[in-house]
Amino acid sequence: MASVHESLYFNPMMTNGVVHANVFGIKDWVTPYKIAVLVLLNEMGRTGEAAVSLMERRRLNQLLLPLLQGPDITLTKLYKLIEESCPQLANSVQIRIKLMAEGELKDMEQFFDDLSDSFSGTEPEVHKTSVVGLFLRHMILAYSKLSFSQVFKLYTALQQYFQNGEKKTVEDADMELTGREEGERKMEKEELDVSIREEEVSCSGPLSQKQAEFFLSQQHYLSYLNNLRVQDVFSSTHSLLHYFDRLILTGAESKSNGEEGYGRSLRYAALNLAALHCRFGHYQQAELALQEAIRIAQESNDHVCLQHCLSWLYVLGQKRSDSYVLLEHSVKKAVHFGLPYLASLGIQSLVQQRAFAGKTANKLMDALKDSDLLHWKHSLSELIDISIAQKTAIWRLYGRSTMALQQAQMLLSMNSLESVNAGVQQNNTESFAVALCHLAELHAEQGCFAAASEVLKHLKERFPPNSQHAQLWMLCDQKIQFDRAMHDGKYHLADSLVTGITALHSTEGVYRKAVVLQAQNQMTEAHKLLQKLLIHCQKIRNTEMVISVLLSVAELYWRSSSPTIALPVLLQALALSKEYRLQYLASETVLNLAFAQLILGIPEQALSLLHMAIEPILADGAVLDKGRAMFLVAKCQVASAASYDPPNKAEALEAAIENLNEAKNYFAKVDCKERIRDVVYFQARLYHTLGKTQERNRCAMLFRQLHQELPSHGVPLINHL
């Protein structure tokens, strides 16, 4: 009897008469067609060798593999295939299925109970490890996991499957009686219609993993796309070339397009090959294939193919300074030839390029608004997602985390509504992965690590490790773990994460390595690494990373007691931030300038600078940066109060203590124990100055606990931002 503990193993479903389940450990399920195949296997075992000739048994063995691996087929077609191999066995199978379908539910249950006998005895009919044996074991195990209600649904589906087959047989017999010529003409139409209806009623439903793999192996272009998805360079290239070879040899296109069909296959084969090489970073091979596609397209005067080639030319040469000219020309041509998809992609690329060039946000958003009108007009849903993901990235680039969060959530809400209303599959595009990664990082910046973990968990389920866009969430996950380890003072753990980050993004990995070396007080090694990285980022025009490197270099200088050398570096970073309108990086640079002025002994000017920078940091900054800003305000207040009279000095110190409490709360949200230690150390000194012994002792005790847990590596506690 089937097990009733279904909730422990699978989530049952019923689709168009097919009972299927995602059984734990089994990637297969029972269908009426597979029951018919099981009947065939059982009858083959029961029939003696004398009853079936050697040739018939050989034909049956050749038939079994496609029956086991292929998709479900109608009962009529199955009878026909068996009859062509062995007419006697086809009759036995038909009688056995009829008795089961017209009998009772217990007949089907008894049939599955008897299947286990195939493996019993000293010389079993079927070996457990053979292809047939594995199929039998999968079916027996899948059936045993079904609940009683599912067994009943399966039996009902089997009855319907049998009735459809009988109906088709009767219709075929009636057509034979109406005259041979008329019957043959009618048979072609009726056979097509009935087979389609039968497939819809009895054979619809998801394929098993083996059936899907067998289907993909026979479809060369699908095989190419699948190999591309799992990033198999050799197999994807082989499948693509084989697909176009077969397309040309069979003359499929030449029949519909005349002699032009052969040339069309050749130029689009070269274009696809260029895209394939570009995907895997083989840019020289991609350029050669693209040149071949352009040559053939020009000979055939194919403007559409030339437009696609022009778009790929921009992708290959987008690092060049004059690439925007090529891109603008591509957009104009795409509009002229009525190619809205290519035109929109070109606009998106132009917006991205101009964002990195420092154009104002309002101009970029106006351009994206125009492209959105194009998307909605032509129902380009994929490009709508890309546009929203683009807006999310632009707002983060400009330091507007609230707007970035809004755009990311808009994309998620649109996708959830679409899946509910239209019943489509979940969105597994790159734009959706980018939006989710931004969402995870934004939550982590605000100290919501549980929420960030949930987003990453969803990303891992939606984009498995071997999928195309998995590297996006892998890098995001590694960066969040790195930041948490640095906050917690676990530099050895952060150092171990650098290898993984470098494998996914070499520039980011080198920068993080320098940050770890600096935190470990290895200033010489950190400085060498930062200088090499600075030259590299300037060469590839990665302005955002250039500014981050300059800020790290400036911090290295003042931690080495050279604040005057840090000032020119910070001014260079501020100039770049202003030029490229990177507001948040500009605010962070001003924060560092204020700290440099505090070290140089001019706290009043440092406070005036802080008033310029603190508002955007508190509005859109990460929790850690908010804590750093409030901590710096408190330091400047204390330094400025040195020249005050006693009443004003006490008032200033009280205000500084309040700001320190706020900074401590921010640091606690991200579990940054090292900075909490610095805050309570500073608070203990202020309480001592104010004569508040109890509060001083409490802060001193907390400092001692944290200091024993987190050694200071010889760096003065007060001398870093």
XYZ file of C-alpha atoms in Angstrom:
721
model
C 0.000 0.000 0.000
C 1.259 3.497 -0.797
C 2.680 5.606 2.017
C 0.455 8.358 3.484
C 3.350 10.448 4.843
C 3.531 12.530 1.674
C 4.477 15.816 3.369
C 7.769 14.353 4.509
C 9.018 13.641 1.012
C 7.426 15.750 -1.716
C 4.897 18.369 -2.741
C 2.187 16.569 -4.764
C 0.745 18.040 -7.957
C -1.879 17.006 -10.499
C -1.664 18.389 -14.046
C -4.027 17.333 -16.832
C -4.454 13.798 -15.590
C -0.756 13.226 -14.886
C 0.250 12.628 -11.282
C 3.781 13.740 -10.611
C 5.835 14.519 -7.542
C 9.223 15.875 -6.716
C 10.173 12.842 -4.682
C 13.165 13.332 -2.415
C 16.121 11.661 -4.074
C 14.132 10.679 -7.181
C 14.003 12.758 -10.351
C 11.188 10.747 -11.961
C 7.464 10.140 -11.477
C 4.716 7.696 -12.486
C 2.472 8.427 -15.487
C -0.073 6.269 -17.354
C 2.370 5.961 -20.246
C 5.085 4.649 -17.937
C 2.639 2.130 -16.509
C 2.074 0.908 -20.069
C 5.853 0.599 -20.547
C 6.061 -1.329 -17.258
C 3.375 -3.710 -18.578
C 5.476 -4.202 -21.719
C 8.575 -5.011 -19.657
C 6.604 -7.382 -17.466
C 5.148 -9.208 -20.473
C 8.614 -9.499 -22.044
C 9.823 -11.200 -18.866
C 6.848 -13.554 -18.714
C 7.007 -14.548 -22.404
C 9.337 -17.442 -22.999
C 12.182 -17.360 -25.502
C 10.429 -19.919 -27.695
C 7.329 -17.720 -28.117
C 9.326 -14.760 -29.458
C 11.804 -15.112 -32.289
C 15.362 -13.844 -32.004
C 14.730 -11.089 -34.563
C 11.591 -9.924 -32.720
C 13.413 -9.839 -29.390
C 16.232 -7.859 -30.978
C 13.737 -5.313 -32.353
C 12.073 -5.071 -28.942
C 15.408 -4.422 -27.238
C 16.162 -1.649 -29.724
C 12.710 -0.152 -29.054
C 13.099 -0.081 -25.272
C 15.722 2.680 -24.977
C 13.724 5.411 -26.777
C 10.602 4.316 -24.870
C 12.403 4.676 -21.534
C 14.215 7.930 -22.329
C 11.779 9.701 -24.644
C 8.693 11.778 -23.753
C 5.300 10.215 -23.069
C 3.374 9.146 -26.184
C -0.221 8.095 -26.804
C -1.352 4.556 -26.175
C -2.259 4.072 -29.845
C 1.222 5.047 -30.940
C 2.741 2.750 -28.306
C 0.650 -0.192 -29.562
C 1.766 0.531 -33.110
C 5.466 0.603 -32.155
C 5.198 -2.690 -30.256
C 3.215 -4.313 -33.065
C 5.910 -3.396 -35.594
C 8.447 -5.234 -33.431
C 6.376 -8.165 -32.151
C 2.617 -8.470 -32.997
C 2.019 -11.246 -30.465
C 3.437 -9.206 -27.575
C 1.454 -6.132 -28.654
C -1.761 -8.134 -28.256
C -0.730 -9.338 -24.788
C 0.137 -5.810 -23.649
C -3.192 -4.495 -24.953
C -5.168 -7.159 -23.092
C -3.203 -6.606 -19.861
C -3.721 -2.820 -19.897
C -7.420 -3.278 -20.704
C -7.922 -5.645 -17.755
C -6.173 -3.203 -15.436
C -8.024 -0.088 -16.675
C -11.465 -1.743 -16.725
C -10.900 -3.535 -13.448
C -10.397 -2.027 -9.999
C -7.798 0.043 -8.211
C -6.458 -3.036 -6.445
C -5.438 -4.479 -9.833
C -2.989 -1.611 -10.367
C -1.695 -1.945 -6.807
C -1.204 -5.683 -7.256
C 0.676 -5.007 -10.488
C 3.194 -2.755 -8.719
C 3.547 -5.256 -5.880
C 4.404 -7.987 -8.408
C 7.054 -5.839 -10.110
C 9.471 -6.458 -7.245
C 9.515 -10.159 -8.129
C 11.554 -9.277 -11.240
C 14.627 -8.875 -9.020
C 14.114 -12.015 -6.905
C 15.673 -15.422 -7.325
C 19.195 -16.623 -8.020
C 18.852 -15.671 -11.689
C 16.532 -12.646 -11.736
C 14.759 -11.518 -14.909
C 16.246 -8.022 -14.570
C 19.526 -6.876 -13.042
C 19.163 -3.995 -10.586
C 21.931 -1.914 -12.156
C 20.803 -2.302 -15.767
C 18.905 0.426 -17.639
C 15.629 -1.487 -17.311
C 16.393 -2.356 -13.697
C 16.999 1.271 -12.740
C 13.782 2.307 -14.476
C 11.792 -0.353 -12.610
C 13.296 0.623 -9.251
C 12.572 4.321 -9.860
C 8.959 3.583 -10.722
C 8.447 1.261 -7.750
C 9.957 3.793 -5.339
C 8.058 6.740 -6.844
C 4.781 4.810 -6.617
C 5.431 3.818 -2.997
C 5.769 7.505 -2.045
C 2.330 8.423 -3.400
C -0.542 8.996 -0.982
C -3.833 7.172 -1.372
C -5.493 10.175 -3.029
C -2.656 10.389 -5.516
C -2.862 6.664 -6.269
C -6.550 7.130 -7.027
C -5.802 10.085 -9.331
C -3.151 8.017 -11.079
C -5.631 5.191 -11.655
C -8.210 7.665 -12.993
C -5.567 9.046 -15.363
C -4.743 5.486 -16.500
C -8.429 4.864 -17.285
C -8.599 8.077 -19.305
C -5.377 7.162 -21.110
C -6.849 3.768 -22.053
C -10.205 5.222 -23.145
C -8.497 7.723 -25.435
C -6.529 4.896 -27.011
C -9.682 2.806 -27.536
C -11.476 5.793 -29.054
C -8.674 6.330 -31.536
C -8.712 2.616 -32.486
C -12.483 2.706 -33.160
C -12.168 5.854 -35.262
C -9.398 4.261 -37.326
C -11.558 1.194 -37.917
C -14.537 3.322 -39.015
C -12.414 5.242 -41.461
C -11.255 2.029 -43.134
C -14.885 1.148 -43.928
C -15.635 4.410 -45.773
C -13.454 3.771 -48.801
C -9.727 3.635 -49.254
C -9.088 6.927 -51.086
C -11.429 9.070 -49.005
C -10.334 7.293 -45.872
C -6.671 7.982 -46.520
C -7.304 11.701 -47.052
C -9.432 11.922 -43.941
C -6.995 9.859 -41.888
C -4.199 12.366 -42.287
C -6.309 15.173 -40.884
C -8.109 13.184 -38.188
C -4.935 11.435 -37.031
C -3.236 14.785 -36.564
C -6.177 16.313 -34.694
C -6.833 13.320 -32.459
C -3.152 12.832 -31.631
C -2.878 16.462 -30.604
C -5.943 16.174 -28.394
C -4.646 12.969 -26.843
C -1.266 14.561 -26.141
C -3.028 17.479 -24.443
C -5.276 15.249 -22.313
C -3.110 12.288 -21.460
C 0.548 13.066 -22.107
C 0.980 16.641 -20.938
C 2.996 17.371 -17.841
C 6.649 17.946 -17.022
C 9.373 15.711 -18.358
C 11.587 13.789 -15.999
C 15.253 14.736 -15.860
C 16.285 11.821 -18.106
C 13.561 12.640 -20.617
C 14.614 16.282 -20.674
C 18.272 15.342 -21.165
C 17.352 12.957 -23.978
C 15.269 15.657 -25.663
C 18.034 18.246 -25.344
C 20.605 15.856 -26.814
C 18.495 15.594 -29.977
C 17.910 19.357 -30.369
C 21.229 20.920 -31.416
C 20.344 24.590 -30.841
C 18.750 23.835 -27.469
C 21.843 21.818 -26.623
C 23.934 24.888 -27.512
C 21.844 27.120 -25.239
C 21.994 24.591 -22.406
C 25.781 24.239 -22.681
C 26.031 28.009 -22.789
C 23.985 28.185 -19.589
C 26.342 25.830 -17.751
C 29.360 27.606 -19.330
C 30.703 24.590 -21.216
C 32.865 26.216 -23.912
C 33.704 23.124 -25.967
C 30.235 21.563 -26.035
C 28.443 24.847 -26.728
C 30.774 25.637 -29.665
C 30.363 22.111 -31.047
C 26.553 22.238 -30.769
C 26.336 25.664 -32.415
C 28.494 24.677 -35.382
C 26.685 21.364 -35.740
C 23.300 23.118 -35.707
C 24.180 25.437 -38.586
C 25.891 22.615 -40.493
C 22.692 20.573 -40.364
C 20.602 23.635 -41.224
C 22.610 24.228 -44.383
C 22.888 20.546 -45.394
C 19.164 19.878 -45.000
C 18.334 23.008 -47.009
C 15.661 23.986 -44.467
C 16.111 27.688 -45.053
C 16.701 27.541 -48.792
C 13.262 26.025 -49.299
C 11.571 29.080 -47.820
C 14.048 31.789 -48.716
C 15.421 30.579 -52.028
C 19.161 30.605 -52.589
C 19.410 33.387 -49.981
C 18.777 30.810 -47.263
C 22.319 29.387 -47.377
C 23.972 32.798 -47.022
C 21.604 33.755 -44.223
C 22.558 30.650 -42.268
C 26.260 31.368 -42.762
C 26.195 34.990 -41.604
C 24.006 34.281 -38.580
C 26.203 31.316 -37.720
C 29.226 33.642 -37.704
C 27.280 36.209 -35.643
C 26.265 33.584 -33.071
C 29.831 32.329 -32.924
C 31.051 35.883 -32.236
C 28.511 36.230 -29.419
C 29.623 32.881 -28.007
C 33.302 33.853 -27.950
C 32.434 37.238 -26.438
C 30.478 35.522 -23.669
C 33.538 33.481 -22.673
C 35.985 36.386 -23.029
C 37.656 35.220 -26.256
C 37.655 38.693 -27.762
C 40.103 38.080 -30.615
C 38.166 35.062 -31.873
C 34.936 37.033 -31.441
C 36.284 39.878 -33.561
C 37.330 37.506 -36.340
C 33.913 35.825 -36.390
C 32.228 39.229 -36.362
C 34.277 40.402 -39.335
C 33.181 37.300 -41.238
C 29.520 37.978 -40.389
C 29.858 41.600 -41.527
C 31.450 40.562 -44.816
C 28.703 38.068 -45.671
C 25.950 40.467 -44.540
C 27.351 43.243 -46.731
C 27.463 40.920 -49.726
C 23.815 40.001 -49.131
C 22.766 43.589 -48.255
C 21.240 42.343 -44.960
C 20.768 45.521 -42.898
C 19.239 43.711 -39.917
C 22.248 41.426 -39.551
C 24.561 44.420 -39.984
C 22.757 46.203 -37.154
C 23.320 43.240 -34.837
C 26.975 43.200 -35.900
C 27.254 46.924 -35.145
C 25.891 46.355 -31.638
C 28.438 43.592 -31.006
C 31.198 45.825 -32.363
C 30.377 48.288 -29.583
C 30.462 45.502 -26.981
C 33.916 44.458 -28.163
C 35.263 48.016 -28.304
C 33.449 49.705 -25.439
C 36.703 50.408 -23.572
C 37.852 52.720 -26.353
C 37.396 56.471 -25.947
C 35.420 56.851 -29.202
C 33.042 53.944 -28.576
C 30.132 56.314 -27.843
C 30.215 57.482 -31.492
C 29.715 53.895 -32.666
C 26.922 53.430 -30.137
C 25.049 56.590 -31.164
C 25.293 55.521 -34.812
C 23.959 52.071 -33.861
C 20.914 53.578 -32.104
C 20.069 55.833 -35.064
C 20.333 52.949 -37.521
C 18.216 50.661 -35.324
C 15.462 53.294 -35.180
C 15.688 53.787 -38.958
C 15.262 50.068 -39.705
C 12.504 49.611 -37.137
C 14.419 47.488 -34.621
C 13.074 48.687 -31.240
C 14.860 45.988 -29.231
C 18.307 46.942 -30.525
C 17.496 50.660 -30.274
C 16.489 50.308 -26.639
C 19.575 48.271 -25.777
C 21.676 50.979 -27.387
C 19.982 53.686 -25.309
C 20.569 51.644 -22.154
C 24.262 51.320 -23.022
C 24.513 55.050 -23.730
C 22.960 55.846 -20.341
C 25.392 53.506 -18.605
C 28.355 55.026 -20.424
C 27.286 58.584 -19.601
C 26.704 57.666 -15.963
C 30.340 56.599 -15.708
C 31.290 59.822 -17.502
C 29.663 61.910 -14.760
C 26.500 63.171 -16.454
C 23.743 64.536 -14.216
C 21.115 62.123 -12.928
C 18.160 64.093 -14.339
C 19.475 63.791 -17.919
C 20.057 60.066 -17.508
C 16.596 59.500 -16.081
C 15.043 61.473 -18.962
C 16.826 59.201 -21.444
C 15.636 56.110 -19.576
C 12.100 57.511 -19.560
C 12.190 57.766 -23.356
C 13.410 54.185 -23.631
C 10.664 53.053 -21.213
C 8.055 54.509 -23.566
C 9.571 52.366 -26.307
C 9.403 49.284 -24.062
C 5.747 49.708 -23.153
C 4.786 50.520 -26.747
C 6.326 47.310 -28.086
C 5.705 45.162 -24.945
C 9.414 44.537 -24.393
C 9.055 43.195 -20.857
C 12.665 41.997 -20.583
C 13.950 45.494 -21.406
C 11.605 47.013 -18.820
C 13.374 44.881 -16.201
C 16.777 45.939 -17.552
C 15.767 49.605 -17.363
C 14.680 49.323 -13.727
C 17.859 47.433 -12.802
C 19.836 50.149 -14.582
C 18.107 52.848 -12.522
C 18.888 50.905 -9.337
C 22.587 50.755 -10.232
C 22.715 54.454 -11.219
C 21.140 55.633 -7.964
C 23.625 53.499 -6.001
C 26.490 54.887 -8.059
C 25.382 58.408 -7.198
C 24.982 57.497 -3.528
C 21.181 57.606 -3.330
C 20.481 54.368 -1.494
C 16.832 55.200 -0.771
C 16.056 55.662 -4.457
C 18.044 52.533 -5.327
C 16.045 50.532 -2.785
C 12.793 51.846 -4.238
C 13.741 50.840 -7.792
C 14.867 47.358 -6.724
C 11.616 46.759 -4.858
C 9.646 48.038 -7.853
C 11.247 45.393 -10.048
C 10.452 42.684 -7.505
C 6.823 43.789 -7.160
C 6.336 43.944 -10.930
C 7.748 40.460 -11.303
C 5.580 39.007 -8.534
C 2.424 40.515 -10.060
C 3.343 39.186 -13.489
C 3.878 35.657 -12.203
C 0.564 35.651 -10.312
C -1.532 37.027 -13.171
C 0.026 35.290 -16.148
C 1.260 32.118 -14.488
C 4.712 32.481 -16.031
C 7.865 30.952 -14.699
C 10.062 32.904 -12.298
C 12.328 35.583 -13.701
C 15.873 34.261 -14.026
C 17.318 37.139 -16.040
C 20.478 39.085 -15.293
C 18.532 42.247 -14.453
C 16.608 40.414 -11.733
C 19.823 38.991 -10.278
C 21.404 42.466 -10.275
C 18.395 43.983 -8.483
C 18.395 41.246 -5.838
C 22.147 41.664 -5.265
C 21.689 45.413 -4.788
C 18.880 44.660 -2.360
C 21.064 42.286 -0.329
C 23.938 44.801 -0.170
C 21.623 47.662 0.806
C 20.170 45.617 3.671
C 23.646 44.568 4.809
C 24.790 48.222 4.806
C 21.960 49.047 7.200
C 22.850 46.169 9.516
C 19.889 44.002 8.457
C 22.007 40.902 7.964
C 19.120 38.467 8.469
C 17.179 40.109 5.638
C 20.298 40.124 3.447
C 20.769 36.409 4.135
C 17.189 35.703 3.077
C 17.716 37.570 -0.197
C 20.942 35.655 -0.832
C 19.225 32.376 -0.011
C 16.590 33.169 -2.612
C 19.307 34.078 -5.117
C 21.062 30.754 -4.552
C 17.820 28.865 -5.179
C 16.895 30.888 -8.255
C 20.409 30.986 -9.740
C 22.232 27.691 -8.960
C 26.056 27.808 -8.732
C 26.569 26.475 -12.270
C 24.112 28.905 -13.881
C 25.018 31.907 -15.990
C 24.417 34.704 -13.470
C 25.493 32.869 -10.309
C 28.739 34.867 -10.111
C 26.724 37.994 -9.281
C 25.366 36.653 -5.997
C 28.607 34.794 -5.255
C 30.534 38.085 -5.324
C 27.802 39.835 -3.352
C 27.843 37.099 -0.699
C 31.645 37.167 -0.408
C 31.711 40.965 -0.054
C 29.077 40.939 2.700
C 30.936 38.199 4.580
C 34.185 40.154 4.178
C 32.654 43.344 5.570
C 31.184 41.491 8.544
C 34.521 39.861 9.319
C 36.277 43.247 9.165
C 33.644 44.828 11.410
C 34.111 42.044 13.926
C 37.906 42.395 13.881
C 38.372 38.885 12.434
C 41.054 39.835 9.937
C 42.233 36.267 9.422
C 38.717 35.323 8.290
C 38.505 38.373 6.025
C 41.881 37.453 4.514
C 40.627 33.956 3.692
C 37.676 35.474 1.812
C 39.949 37.591 -0.405
C 40.829 34.588 -2.579
C 37.192 33.961 -3.459
C 36.555 37.647 -4.201
C 39.650 37.829 -6.423
C 38.496 34.802 -8.420
C 35.186 36.536 -9.127
C 36.447 40.123 -9.526
C 40.208 40.660 -9.614
C 40.151 44.442 -9.005
C 37.815 44.143 -6.037
C 39.903 41.299 -4.627
C 43.158 43.287 -4.754
C 41.479 46.257 -3.062
C 40.117 44.064 -0.269
C 43.551 42.499 0.226
C 45.035 45.962 0.718
C 42.305 46.794 3.241
C 43.160 43.664 5.255
C 46.899 44.424 5.189
C 46.205 47.961 6.366
C 44.018 46.721 9.215
C 46.791 44.315 10.238
C 49.226 47.259 10.386
C 51.273 46.001 7.424
C 51.576 49.490 5.954
C 54.423 48.922 3.497
C 52.773 45.947 1.793
C 49.417 47.721 1.724
C 50.942 50.852 0.166
C 52.651 48.868 -2.621
C 49.434 47.048 -3.436
C 47.364 50.239 -3.435
C 49.798 52.031 -5.755
C 49.687 49.190 -8.298
C 45.904 49.083 -8.070
C 45.670 52.858 -8.527
C 47.671 52.733 -11.760
C 45.560 49.842 -13.054
C 42.227 51.523 -12.246
C 43.323 54.791 -13.844
C 44.260 52.852 -16.967
C 40.884 51.103 -17.239
C 39.022 54.282 -16.169
C 37.356 52.789 -13.126
C 36.759 56.140 -11.402
C 34.775 54.754 -8.488
C 37.575 52.379 -7.529
C 40.208 55.116 -8.087
C 38.498 57.281 -5.466
C 38.202 54.368 -3.024
C 41.915 53.595 -3.465
C 42.850 57.265 -2.901
C 40.852 57.296 0.332
C 42.646 54.146 1.513
C 46.018 55.692 0.630
C 45.124 58.832 2.605
C 44.113 56.723 5.606
C 47.398 54.858 5.344
C 49.301 58.178 5.470
C 47.654 59.525 8.598
C 47.851 56.180 10.345
C 51.570 56.453 9.615
C 51.566 59.894 11.307
C 51.831 61.786 7.994
C 48.544 63.726 7.724
C 50.048 66.518 5.641
C 50.869 64.040 2.845
C 47.274 62.790 2.972
C 45.757 66.209 2.172
C 46.735 66.362 -1.564
C 45.509 62.797 -2.015
C 42.153 63.647 -0.443
C 41.795 66.789 -2.533
C 42.422 64.701 -5.670
C 39.725 62.254 -4.571
C 37.311 65.127 -3.861
C 37.916 66.654 -7.298
C 37.173 63.330 -9.006
C 34.043 62.811 -6.913
C 32.732 66.256 -7.831
C 33.623 65.867 -11.508
C 31.809 62.543 -11.848
C 28.972 63.594 -9.497
C 29.566 60.712 -7.094
C 27.855 62.419 -4.188
C 28.298 59.754 -1.576
C 32.006 59.303 -2.285
C 32.366 63.094 -2.180
C 30.747 63.145 1.272
C 33.029 60.368 2.467
C 36.044 62.270 1.119
C 34.960 65.414 3.005
C 34.649 63.266 6.118
C 38.246 62.158 5.660
C 39.364 65.763 5.065
C 37.712 66.805 8.316
C 39.542 64.054 10.161
C 42.849 65.158 8.615
C 42.178 68.719 9.818
C 41.389 67.413 13.288
C 44.748 65.628 13.381
C 46.457 68.823 12.204
C 44.931 70.693 15.154
C 42.210 72.794 13.473
C 38.973 71.226 14.857
C 36.827 74.319 14.151
C 37.417 74.008 10.396
C 36.855 70.276 10.673
C 33.422 70.923 12.242
C 32.446 73.320 9.471
C 33.433 70.696 6.877
C 31.417 68.071 8.704
C 28.281 70.181 8.440
C 28.677 69.951 4.642
C 29.111 66.188 4.541
C 27.039 64.760 7.357
C 23.570 65.325 5.903
C 23.907 63.033 2.839
C 25.683 60.431 4.975
C 22.886 60.342 7.559
C 20.265 60.331 4.781
C 21.670 57.690 2.422
C 24.817 56.331 4.029
C 25.634 52.941 5.412
C 25.199 52.441 9.148
C 28.964 52.138 9.622
C 29.567 55.494 7.896
C 26.858 57.118 10.005
C 28.637 55.900 13.128
C 31.995 57.157 11.844
C 30.492 60.571 11.120
C 28.947 60.921 14.583
C 32.161 59.697 16.213
C 34.141 62.333 14.309
C 31.671 65.049 15.330
C 32.198 64.084 18.959
C 36.004 64.187 18.555
C 35.834 67.653 16.975
C 33.525 68.889 19.728
C 35.938 67.702 22.401
C 38.938 69.219 20.618
C 37.136 72.539 20.135
C 36.067 72.630 23.810
C 39.687 72.739 24.989
C 39.674 76.543 24.818
C 36.186 76.993 26.344
C 35.473 78.238 29.863
C 34.443 75.502 32.347
C 30.610 75.830 32.015
C 30.701 75.830 28.187
C 33.303 73.086 28.178
C 31.141 70.821 30.334
C 28.163 71.472 28.050
C 30.243 70.658 24.965
C 31.490 67.434 26.532
C 27.923 66.386 27.409
C 26.910 66.987 23.776
C 29.905 64.951 22.658
C 28.862 62.067 24.915
C 25.381 62.085 23.341
C 26.910 61.915 19.880
C 29.142 59.068 21.045
C 26.097 57.158 22.262
C 24.503 57.607 18.849
C 27.712 56.442 17.156
C 27.856 53.404 19.444
C 24.296 52.466 18.497
C 25.193 52.642 14.815
C 28.280 50.485 15.326
C 26.272 47.976 17.334
C 23.865 47.487 14.403
C 26.692 46.132 12.253
C 28.407 44.393 15.186
C 31.573 46.485 14.733
C 33.250 45.669 18.033
C 36.517 47.392 17.178
C 34.839 50.775 16.777
C 32.601 50.198 19.812
C 35.813 49.675 21.780
C 37.129 53.031 20.553
C 33.867 54.779 21.473
C 33.707 53.449 25.029
C 37.407 54.287 25.507
C 36.668 57.877 24.497
C 33.523 57.977 26.644
C 35.444 56.749 29.692
C 37.920 59.628 29.310
C 35.110 62.182 28.960
C 33.245 60.834 31.984
C 36.509 61.014 33.949
C 36.931 64.662 32.949
C 33.347 65.402 34.050
C 33.839 63.555 37.352
C 31.236 60.894 36.663
C 32.987 57.946 38.247
C 30.239 55.339 37.919
C 29.723 55.940 34.203
C 33.497 56.017 33.684
C 33.959 52.664 35.396
C 31.168 51.084 33.342
C 32.747 52.246 30.071
C 36.220 51.241 31.276
C 35.035 47.719 32.082
C 33.405 47.372 28.659
C 36.555 48.672 26.999
C 38.685 46.145 28.858
C 36.464 43.261 27.742
C 36.567 44.347 24.106
C 40.286 45.152 24.201
C 41.121 41.668 25.448
C 38.970 40.194 22.666
C 40.281 42.544 19.965
C 43.995 43.432 20.134
C 44.820 46.840 18.732
C 47.806 45.759 16.546
C 49.838 48.610 18.002
C 47.719 51.383 16.406
C 46.696 54.308 18.674
C 43.012 53.884 19.398
C 42.072 57.478 18.740
C 44.096 57.887 15.561
C 41.777 56.484 12.880
C 38.457 57.457 11.415
